[in-house]
Short mmCIF file of C-alpha atoms and ligand atoms in Angstrom, two decimals:
data_model
loop_
_atom_site.label_atom_id
_atom_site.label_comp_id
_atom_site.label_asym_id
_atom_site.label_seq_id
_atom_site.Cartn_x
_atom_site.Cartn_y
_atom_site.Cartn_z
CA MET A 114 -19.14 -47.58 2.65
CA THR A 115 -16.78 -45.68 4.94
CA ALA A 116 -17.92 -42.11 5.48
CA LEU A 117 -15.23 -39.81 4.12
CA THR A 118 -13.96 -36.32 4.71
CA TYR A 119 -10.82 -34.61 3.55
CA ARG A 120 -7.93 -32.47 4.70
CA TYR A 121 -6.88 -29.60 2.47
CA VAL A 122 -4.22 -27.04 1.73
CA ALA A 123 -3.87 -24.11 -0.70
CA LEU A 124 -0.56 -22.50 -1.60
CA THR A 125 0.48 -19.97 -4.21
CA ASP A 126 3.56 -18.07 -5.29
CA THR A 127 3.91 -15.18 -7.72
CA GLY A 128 6.91 -16.93 -9.26
CA LEU A 129 10.21 -15.39 -10.26
CA ARG A 130 9.31 -13.52 -13.45
CA ARG A 131 5.89 -11.97 -12.85
CA SER A 132 5.30 -8.87 -10.78
CA ALA A 133 1.74 -9.80 -9.79
CA ASN A 134 -0.15 -12.95 -8.93
CA GLN A 135 -3.12 -13.53 -11.22
CA ASP A 136 -3.92 -16.94 -9.75
CA SER A 137 -6.43 -17.44 -6.96
CA GLY A 138 -6.72 -20.58 -4.86
CA TYR A 139 -9.27 -21.68 -2.28
CA ALA A 140 -9.59 -24.73 -0.08
CA SER A 141 -12.09 -25.57 2.62
CA ASP A 142 -13.82 -28.72 3.85
CA ARG A 143 -16.49 -28.28 1.19
CA LEU A 144 -14.85 -26.56 -1.73
CA LEU A 145 -11.59 -26.58 -3.70
CA VAL A 146 -10.97 -23.96 -6.41
CA ILE A 147 -8.26 -22.64 -8.71
CA ALA A 148 -8.75 -19.62 -11.01
CA ASP A 149 -5.85 -18.54 -13.22
CA GLY A 150 -6.54 -15.07 -14.58
CA MET A 151 -5.48 -13.78 -17.98
CA GLY A 152 -5.82 -10.67 -20.08
CA GLY A 153 -2.85 -8.47 -19.33
CA ALA A 154 -1.07 -7.41 -16.22
CA ALA A 155 -3.93 -5.49 -14.73
CA ALA A 156 -7.03 -7.44 -15.72
CA GLY A 157 -6.04 -11.05 -15.10
CA ASP A 158 -6.01 -10.64 -11.34
CA LEU A 159 -9.39 -8.92 -11.50
CA ALA A 160 -10.93 -11.78 -13.52
CA SER A 161 -9.43 -14.42 -11.27
CA SER A 162 -10.46 -12.77 -8.02
CA GLU A 163 -13.97 -11.85 -9.18
CA ALA A 164 -14.66 -15.39 -10.35
CA MET A 165 -13.25 -16.72 -7.10
CA HIS A 166 -15.38 -14.43 -4.94
CA ILE A 167 -18.51 -15.73 -6.61
CA ILE A 168 -17.55 -19.42 -6.72
CA ARG A 169 -16.53 -19.51 -3.07
CA GLN A 170 -20.00 -18.42 -2.01
CA LEU A 171 -20.83 -22.10 -2.63
CA ASP A 172 -19.06 -22.84 0.64
CA ARG A 173 -22.31 -23.10 2.62
CA ASP A 174 -25.27 -25.44 3.05
CA LEU A 175 -26.84 -25.95 -0.35
CA ASP A 176 -30.54 -26.21 -1.14
CA VAL A 177 -30.00 -27.93 -4.50
CA ASP A 178 -27.69 -30.73 -5.58
CA ALA A 179 -24.00 -29.83 -5.73
CA LEU A 180 -23.67 -30.07 -9.50
CA SER A 181 -26.62 -27.74 -10.12
CA ALA A 182 -25.30 -25.30 -7.51
CA LEU A 183 -21.86 -25.37 -9.11
CA GLU A 184 -23.25 -24.89 -12.60
CA ASP A 185 -25.31 -21.93 -11.43
CA SER A 186 -22.30 -20.41 -9.70
CA VAL A 187 -20.13 -20.77 -12.82
CA THR A 188 -22.85 -19.05 -14.83
CA ARG A 189 -23.01 -16.18 -12.35
CA ALA A 190 -19.22 -15.78 -12.25
CA ASN A 191 -19.14 -15.66 -16.04
CA ALA A 192 -21.95 -13.08 -16.10
CA ARG A 193 -20.04 -10.98 -13.57
CA LEU A 194 -16.97 -10.91 -15.84
CA GLY A 195 -19.26 -9.91 -18.71
CA GLU A 196 -20.60 -7.00 -16.64
CA LEU A 197 -17.14 -5.79 -15.69
CA ILE A 198 -15.97 -5.94 -19.28
CA ALA A 199 -19.05 -4.07 -20.51
CA ALA A 200 -18.51 -1.39 -17.86
CA ASP A 201 -14.81 -0.92 -18.44
CA PRO A 202 -13.27 -1.26 -21.90
CA ALA A 203 -9.82 -1.29 -20.30
CA VAL A 204 -10.42 -4.85 -19.11
CA GLU A 205 -11.69 -6.14 -22.46
CA GLY A 206 -10.26 -9.56 -23.15
CA MET A 207 -9.77 -10.54 -19.54
CA GLY A 208 -10.75 -13.99 -18.41
CA THR A 209 -9.88 -16.84 -16.14
CA THR A 210 -9.56 -20.58 -16.02
CA LEU A 211 -11.59 -22.44 -13.43
CA GLU A 212 -11.10 -25.74 -11.67
CA ALA A 213 -13.65 -26.28 -8.90
CA MET A 214 -14.69 -29.26 -6.79
CA LEU A 215 -17.71 -29.01 -4.52
CA TRP A 216 -18.14 -31.74 -1.87
CA ASP A 217 -21.66 -32.86 -1.06
CA GLY A 218 -20.63 -35.19 1.77
CA GLU A 219 -20.29 -38.23 -0.50
CA LYS A 220 -18.88 -37.10 -3.81
CA PHE A 221 -17.50 -34.11 -5.67
CA ALA A 222 -19.29 -32.02 -8.26
CA VAL A 223 -16.53 -30.82 -10.60
CA ALA A 224 -16.35 -27.85 -12.96
CA HIS A 225 -13.45 -27.47 -15.38
CA LEU A 226 -12.75 -24.66 -17.82
CA GLY A 227 -9.38 -23.83 -19.37
CA ASP A 228 -5.95 -25.27 -18.72
CA SER A 229 -5.75 -25.43 -14.96
CA ARG A 230 -5.69 -29.10 -14.08
CA ALA A 231 -7.05 -31.67 -11.65
CA TYR A 232 -5.05 -34.79 -10.82
CA ARG A 233 -5.86 -37.77 -8.66
CA LEU A 234 -3.26 -39.78 -6.77
CA ARG A 235 -4.67 -43.23 -5.96
CA ALA A 236 -2.57 -46.18 -4.79
CA GLY A 237 0.60 -44.35 -5.87
CA GLU A 238 -0.63 -43.72 -9.42
CA LEU A 239 -1.13 -40.16 -10.67
CA LYS A 240 -3.90 -39.56 -13.17
CA GLN A 241 -4.87 -36.29 -14.82
CA ILE A 242 -8.65 -36.19 -14.49
CA SER A 243 -9.31 -32.94 -16.35
CA THR A 244 -8.79 -32.42 -20.07
CA ASP A 245 -7.07 -29.18 -21.03
CA HIS A 246 -9.15 -26.87 -23.16
CA THR A 247 -6.12 -26.04 -25.26
CA PHE A 248 -5.18 -26.07 -28.90
CA VAL A 249 -2.39 -28.59 -28.31
CA GLN A 250 -4.75 -30.94 -26.44
CA SER A 251 -7.05 -30.90 -29.48
CA LEU A 252 -4.05 -31.93 -31.61
CA VAL A 253 -3.27 -34.75 -29.15
CA ASP A 254 -6.92 -35.87 -29.25
CA GLU A 255 -6.78 -35.99 -33.04
CA GLY A 256 -3.59 -38.04 -32.86
CA LYS A 257 -1.57 -35.38 -34.66
CA ILE A 258 0.99 -34.90 -31.89
CA SER A 259 2.01 -36.83 -28.79
CA PRO A 260 1.56 -35.54 -25.23
CA ALA A 261 5.35 -35.14 -25.07
CA GLU A 262 5.28 -32.95 -28.19
CA ALA A 263 2.40 -30.96 -26.70
CA ARG A 264 4.58 -30.04 -23.72
CA VAL A 265 7.08 -28.18 -25.91
CA HIS A 266 4.72 -26.99 -28.66
CA PRO A 267 5.13 -23.26 -29.40
CA HIS A 268 1.36 -22.72 -29.06
CA ARG A 269 0.93 -24.81 -25.92
CA SER A 270 -0.58 -21.92 -23.97
CA LEU A 271 -3.29 -21.19 -26.53
CA LEU A 272 -6.66 -21.81 -24.89
CA LEU A 273 -9.74 -22.95 -26.76
CA ARG A 274 -12.06 -22.31 -23.82
CA ALA A 275 -11.94 -20.13 -20.70
CA MET A 276 -14.29 -18.02 -18.62
CA LEU A 277 -14.44 -14.81 -20.66
CA GLY A 278 -17.77 -13.26 -19.72
CA ARG A 279 -19.33 -14.62 -22.92
CA ASP A 280 -21.95 -17.31 -23.38
CA ASP A 281 -20.03 -19.55 -25.78
CA ASN A 282 -17.50 -21.07 -23.38
CA ALA A 283 -19.19 -23.71 -21.25
CA ALA A 284 -17.45 -25.53 -18.42
CA ASP A 285 -17.13 -29.33 -18.26
CA LEU A 286 -19.35 -30.51 -15.38
CA ASN A 287 -19.03 -33.96 -13.83
CA TRP A 288 -19.45 -36.00 -10.67
CA LEU A 289 -16.36 -37.56 -9.13
CA GLN A 290 -16.30 -40.38 -6.56
CA PRO A 291 -13.30 -40.22 -4.21
CA MET A 292 -12.03 -43.18 -2.21
CA LEU A 293 -10.30 -43.39 1.16
CA GLY A 294 -6.63 -42.38 0.79
CA ASP A 295 -7.11 -40.52 -2.50
CA ARG A 296 -5.24 -37.26 -2.90
CA TYR A 297 -6.46 -34.63 -5.36
CA LEU A 298 -4.37 -31.85 -6.82
CA LEU A 299 -5.79 -28.75 -8.49
CA CYS A 300 -3.13 -26.55 -10.03
CA SER A 301 -2.47 -23.71 -12.44
CA ASP A 302 -0.30 -24.12 -15.54
CA GLY A 303 2.50 -22.37 -13.64
CA LEU A 304 3.06 -25.79 -12.11
CA THR A 305 2.37 -28.12 -15.04
CA ASP A 306 4.40 -26.07 -17.54
CA MET A 307 7.42 -26.22 -15.27
CA VAL A 308 7.19 -29.65 -13.64
CA PRO A 309 6.59 -32.95 -15.50
CA ASP A 310 3.90 -35.37 -14.32
CA ASP A 311 6.30 -38.00 -12.95
CA ILE A 312 7.86 -35.41 -10.64
CA ILE A 313 4.40 -34.18 -9.65
CA ARG A 314 3.54 -37.79 -8.85
CA SER A 315 6.48 -38.31 -6.53
CA SER A 316 5.88 -34.96 -4.79
CA MET A 317 2.24 -35.89 -4.28
CA THR A 318 3.33 -38.96 -2.32
CA SER A 319 5.07 -36.72 0.29
CA GLU A 320 4.30 -37.60 3.89
CA THR A 321 1.67 -34.87 4.25
CA ILE A 322 -0.26 -32.75 1.76
CA ASP A 323 1.26 -29.60 3.27
CA LEU A 324 4.71 -30.94 2.43
CA ALA A 325 3.50 -31.93 -1.04
CA ALA A 326 2.17 -28.41 -1.70
CA THR A 327 5.39 -26.78 -0.54
CA GLU A 328 7.47 -29.19 -2.60
CA LEU A 329 5.43 -28.62 -5.78
CA VAL A 330 5.69 -24.83 -5.51
CA ARG A 331 9.40 -25.10 -4.75
CA LEU A 332 9.95 -27.29 -7.83
CA ALA A 333 8.11 -24.84 -10.08
CA LEU A 334 10.30 -22.00 -8.81
CA GLU A 335 13.44 -24.08 -9.14
CA ALA A 336 12.53 -24.90 -12.75
CA GLY A 337 12.41 -21.18 -13.54
CA GLY A 338 9.17 -19.95 -11.97
CA TYR A 339 8.08 -18.28 -15.23
CA ASP A 340 4.45 -18.03 -14.18
CA ASN A 341 2.36 -17.72 -11.04
CA VAL A 342 2.08 -21.15 -9.46
CA THR A 343 -0.87 -22.29 -7.37
CA VAL A 344 -1.71 -25.66 -5.87
CA VAL A 345 -4.72 -26.89 -3.91
CA ILE A 346 -4.49 -30.40 -2.47
CA ALA A 347 -7.04 -32.57 -0.69
CA GLU A 348 -6.53 -35.91 1.03
CA PHE A 349 -9.37 -38.25 1.91
CA VAL A 350 -9.56 -39.68 5.41
CA GLU A 351 -12.26 -41.42 7.40
CA GLN A 352 -14.86 -39.14 8.84
CA GLY A 353 -14.14 -38.56 12.52
CA THR A 354 -10.35 -38.76 12.08
CA GLU A 355 -8.73 -36.44 14.61
CA PRO A 356 -7.34 -33.27 13.02
CA ASP A 357 -3.56 -33.34 12.70
CA ASP A 358 -2.22 -30.22 14.40
CA ASN A 359 0.78 -30.24 12.09
CA LEU A 360 -1.48 -29.57 9.10
CA SER A 361 -2.64 -26.12 8.07
CA SER A 362 -6.26 -27.27 7.76
CA ALA A 363 -6.36 -28.37 11.43
CA ASP A 364 -7.98 -25.05 12.37
CA GLY A 365 -10.91 -25.83 10.05
CA GLN A 366 -10.64 -22.40 8.43
CA PRO A 367 -10.93 -21.91 4.69
CA GLN A 368 -7.71 -21.00 2.92
CA LEU A 369 -7.81 -18.26 0.30
CA VAL A 370 -4.60 -17.40 -1.53
CA GLY A 371 -3.39 -15.34 -4.49
CA ALA A 372 -5.17 -12.54 -6.35
CA ALA A 373 -8.50 -13.04 -4.58
CA ALA A 374 -6.79 -12.77 -1.19
CA SER A 375 -4.94 -9.55 -1.97
CA GLN A 376 -7.20 -7.56 -4.25
CA ALA A 377 -9.58 -4.83 -3.22
CA ARG A 378 -12.98 -5.18 -4.87
CA PRO A 379 -13.85 -2.92 -7.79
CA ARG A 380 -16.96 -0.78 -7.48
CA THR A 381 -18.03 -1.13 -11.09
CA GLY A 382 -21.06 -3.11 -12.14
CA ASP A 383 -24.48 -3.59 -10.65
CA GLY A 384 -27.51 -5.36 -12.05
CA ALA A 385 -27.29 -9.06 -11.30
CA SER A 386 -24.67 -8.40 -8.67
CA GLY A 387 -27.20 -6.47 -6.61
CA SER A 388 -28.57 -9.69 -5.17
CA ASP A 389 -25.14 -10.89 -4.32
CA PRO A 390 -24.09 -10.41 -0.69
CA ALA A 391 -20.41 -10.18 -1.59
CA MET A 392 -21.17 -7.57 -4.26
CA SER A 393 -22.59 -4.90 -1.99
CA SER A 394 -21.60 -1.27 -2.42
CA SER A 395 -18.89 -1.79 0.16
CA THR A 396 -15.49 -1.78 -1.50
CA TYR A 397 -14.05 -4.50 0.68
CA ASP A 398 -15.52 -7.92 1.11
CA PRO A 399 -15.57 -8.44 4.90
CA GLU A 400 -14.84 -12.11 4.28
CA GLU A 401 -11.52 -11.09 2.84
CA LEU A 402 -10.50 -9.72 6.20
CA ARG A 403 -11.38 -13.05 7.74
CA TYR A 404 -9.14 -14.92 5.34
CA ALA A 405 -6.47 -12.26 4.99
CA PRO A 406 -4.27 -13.41 7.91
CA ARG A 407 -3.06 -16.32 5.81
CA PRO A 408 -0.01 -15.02 3.93
CA PRO A 409 -0.60 -14.99 0.19
CA SER A 410 2.84 -16.35 -0.46
CA ARG A 411 5.89 -17.59 1.32
CA LEU A 412 8.09 -14.97 -0.31
CA ARG A 413 5.82 -12.11 0.67
CA TRP A 414 5.71 -13.46 4.20
CA LEU A 415 9.50 -13.54 4.25
CA ARG A 416 9.64 -9.96 3.03
CA TRP A 417 7.34 -8.78 5.81
CA ALA A 418 9.31 -10.77 8.33
CA ALA A 419 12.40 -8.91 7.08
CA VAL A 420 10.66 -5.55 7.46
CA VAL A 421 9.64 -6.41 11.02
CA ALA A 422 13.15 -7.61 11.80
CA VAL A 423 14.54 -4.34 10.45
CA LEU A 424 12.18 -2.30 12.62
CA VAL A 425 13.20 -4.32 15.67
CA MET A 426 16.90 -3.91 14.88
CA ILE A 427 16.59 -0.19 14.32
CA LEU A 428 14.69 0.14 17.57
CA ALA A 429 17.12 -2.03 19.50
CA ALA A 430 20.45 -0.78 18.28
CA GLY A 431 19.84 2.00 15.83
CA GLY A 432 21.35 -0.54 13.46
CA ALA A 433 22.94 1.29 10.59
CA TRP A 434 22.95 -1.84 8.46
CA ALA A 435 19.24 -2.44 8.94
CA TYR A 436 18.44 1.16 8.13
CA SER A 437 20.54 0.98 5.02
CA TRP A 438 18.74 -2.23 3.92
CA SER A 439 15.40 -0.53 4.38
CA GLN A 440 16.55 2.32 2.17
CA LYS A 441 17.26 -0.01 -0.74
CA GLN A 442 13.63 -1.17 -1.02
CA TYR A 443 11.05 0.37 -3.33
CA PHE A 444 7.29 0.65 -3.55
CA VAL A 445 4.68 2.56 -5.53
CA ALA A 446 2.16 4.61 -3.58
CA ALA A 447 0.21 7.86 -3.54
CA GLN A 448 1.74 11.27 -2.84
CA ASP A 449 -0.10 14.61 -3.19
CA GLY A 450 -2.80 13.04 -5.35
CA LYS A 451 -0.29 11.52 -7.74
CA VAL A 452 1.42 8.19 -8.19
CA ALA A 453 4.95 8.21 -6.80
CA ILE A 454 7.84 5.81 -6.47
CA PHE A 455 9.05 5.55 -2.90
CA LYS A 456 12.36 4.33 -1.62
CA GLY A 457 12.26 2.62 1.75
CA VAL A 458 9.68 0.46 3.47
CA GLN A 459 6.02 1.09 4.14
CA ALA A 460 6.39 1.42 7.87
CA ASP A 461 7.69 4.05 10.23
CA ILE A 462 9.05 4.12 13.73
CA PRO A 463 8.13 7.20 15.77
CA GLY A 464 10.89 9.69 15.10
CA ILE A 465 12.42 7.79 12.18
CA THR A 466 11.12 7.98 8.63
CA LEU A 467 11.88 4.85 6.67
CA GLN A 468 10.61 6.07 3.32
CA HIS A 469 10.91 9.00 1.00
CA VAL A 470 9.67 9.87 -2.45
CA GLU A 471 12.28 8.71 -4.92
CA GLN A 472 10.45 9.91 -8.00
CA MET A 473 7.14 11.67 -8.59
CA THR A 474 5.18 10.80 -11.71
CA ASP A 475 2.57 12.98 -13.39
CA LEU A 476 0.03 10.19 -13.20
CA GLU A 477 -2.96 11.62 -11.31
CA LEU A 478 -4.55 9.27 -8.81
CA ASP A 479 -8.01 10.51 -9.84
CA THR A 480 -7.53 9.26 -13.38
CA LEU A 481 -7.15 5.64 -12.28
CA PRO A 482 -10.11 3.26 -12.10
CA ASP A 483 -11.22 2.65 -8.48
CA PHE A 484 -9.66 -0.77 -8.39
CA ARG A 485 -6.22 0.50 -9.45
CA ARG A 486 -6.40 3.60 -7.26
CA GLN A 487 -7.04 1.46 -4.19
CA GLN A 488 -4.03 -0.66 -5.05
CA VAL A 489 -1.84 2.45 -5.17
CA GLU A 490 -3.31 3.82 -1.94
CA ALA A 491 -2.45 0.55 -0.23
CA GLY A 492 1.05 0.62 -1.75
CA ILE A 493 2.42 -1.80 -4.35
CA GLU A 494 5.69 -3.48 -3.49
CA ALA A 495 8.51 -3.49 -6.03
CA THR A 496 11.66 -5.55 -6.18
CA SER A 497 13.73 -2.71 -7.67
CA LYS A 498 13.35 0.76 -9.08
CA ALA A 499 12.99 -0.73 -12.57
CA ASP A 500 10.19 -2.94 -11.27
CA ALA A 501 8.52 0.12 -9.70
CA LEU A 502 8.77 2.00 -13.02
CA GLU A 503 7.20 -0.97 -14.78
CA THR A 504 4.32 -0.89 -12.31
CA VAL A 505 3.82 2.83 -13.02
CA ASP A 506 3.78 2.09 -16.77
CA GLU A 507 1.13 -0.58 -16.24
CA LEU A 508 -0.98 1.79 -14.15
CA ASP A 509 -0.61 4.51 -16.75
CA GLN A 510 -2.22 2.26 -19.34
CA PHE A 511 -5.37 2.21 -17.24
CA ALA A 512 -5.56 5.94 -16.60
CA ILE A 513 -8.58 7.78 -17.94
CA LYS A 514 -7.08 10.79 -19.68
CA PRO A 515 -9.06 14.03 -19.90
CA THR A 516 -10.35 14.77 -23.39
CA PRO A 517 -7.11 15.32 -25.27
CA THR A 518 -6.48 17.56 -28.22
CA PRO A 519 -6.80 15.20 -31.14
CA THR A 520 -3.53 14.75 -32.93
CA PRO A 521 -3.29 14.01 -36.60
CA THR A 522 -1.05 11.01 -36.05
CA LYS A 523 -3.11 9.01 -33.60
CA LYS A 524 -6.83 9.33 -33.43
CA PRO A 525 -8.20 8.62 -29.96
CA THR A 526 -11.07 6.17 -29.91
CA PRO A 527 -14.01 7.43 -27.89
CA THR A 528 -15.73 4.70 -25.98
CA LYS A 529 -18.62 4.54 -23.59
CA THR A 530 -17.65 4.31 -19.99
CA SER A 531 -19.53 4.27 -16.75
CA THR A 532 -16.93 6.19 -14.81
CA ALA A 533 -16.73 9.53 -16.58
CA SER A 534 -18.57 11.11 -19.42
CA ASN A 535 -16.46 12.47 -22.26
CA ALA A 536 -13.58 10.36 -20.97
CA LEU A 537 -11.28 8.64 -23.37
CA TRP A 538 -9.49 5.41 -22.79
CA ARG A 539 -5.96 5.12 -23.93
CA PRO A 540 -5.58 2.26 -26.37
CA1 LIG B 178 -0.92 -19.20 -15.57
#
């Protein structure tokens, strides 16, 4: 049998309707993963990135067989979500899907949980090799509706299983035997809800997997881009095949994209995580810095390119147009210990200030959970002032308010929390 290896690519985009990316994607020469977070604007990205940080620790020499290692890793990721939820009632209900393939040099160990999908392209035929853990899939299995009806069913996004930090949602675990020339696609529902299988099939036959990934993301955006869209693609070649310098995997580096690539790590939780190198008391995972140079999305990269271009133009010509562009941008960041909406860009040229506070809020930085506070300190981009206000509203929902005077109309619910005694969480 020909010894095989594979090329890989991971690509994500926030989409056109969501303000944050709750998907995480990872691709390396040993591991392919997608995690699509859920549970509200603020918690989905946390679930997705935490699960990803644990699963991608599998990208190393293993001392047990790949399927056992993968199963153990899924269990630990699930336990980690359970810990975070127990420590912070604000993230109750968060969870993530998981699609993971771990290469042992001959075959893949596969874990599947939720409605992210795995497809195989072999000899021009596309086959879905995962079975959605969804309500509509159960109706299809029972012969009550057709796959075509499932696509437009009003409850098509209802999941029957996901990684929720509980012990009643097991992943499907299987071995998978790839063949030379096979291409595998792992993707979030942001692709499959927007793009039908026959179009996915033709995109997957693109000349290279990098082109296929770009094309699939483009198609999802063109179809409306209602959700975050993430694709991870692998293509099997003979071992010893020269790397193709035109492909993103030619450098041999792992590719981490989406929520897990952009989120700071929360400090909450200990216990089982104590033995976990990536769960040390340090807020930032040093590995993140290693992977961070890869842009999390094309659009974000374009935005930064625009900011750099503006700086260059202002420097070169004092360009009034460029300055005026920069003053139409918004972001949310910290000012005097509070959350503020800024107008401008998060960069300055000596002598020229490109940002000013557009609107202060009375949301105290100290009242935010660590994870959220770090996001604000780093600055959160907004597409408009309305978008910035929406971000502030989201943050406000996670603020720990000081013990309020109880009002007769709405009784605050006291809950246990690890971050402050006598603190109350807003419902
Ligand atoms: Ca999704």
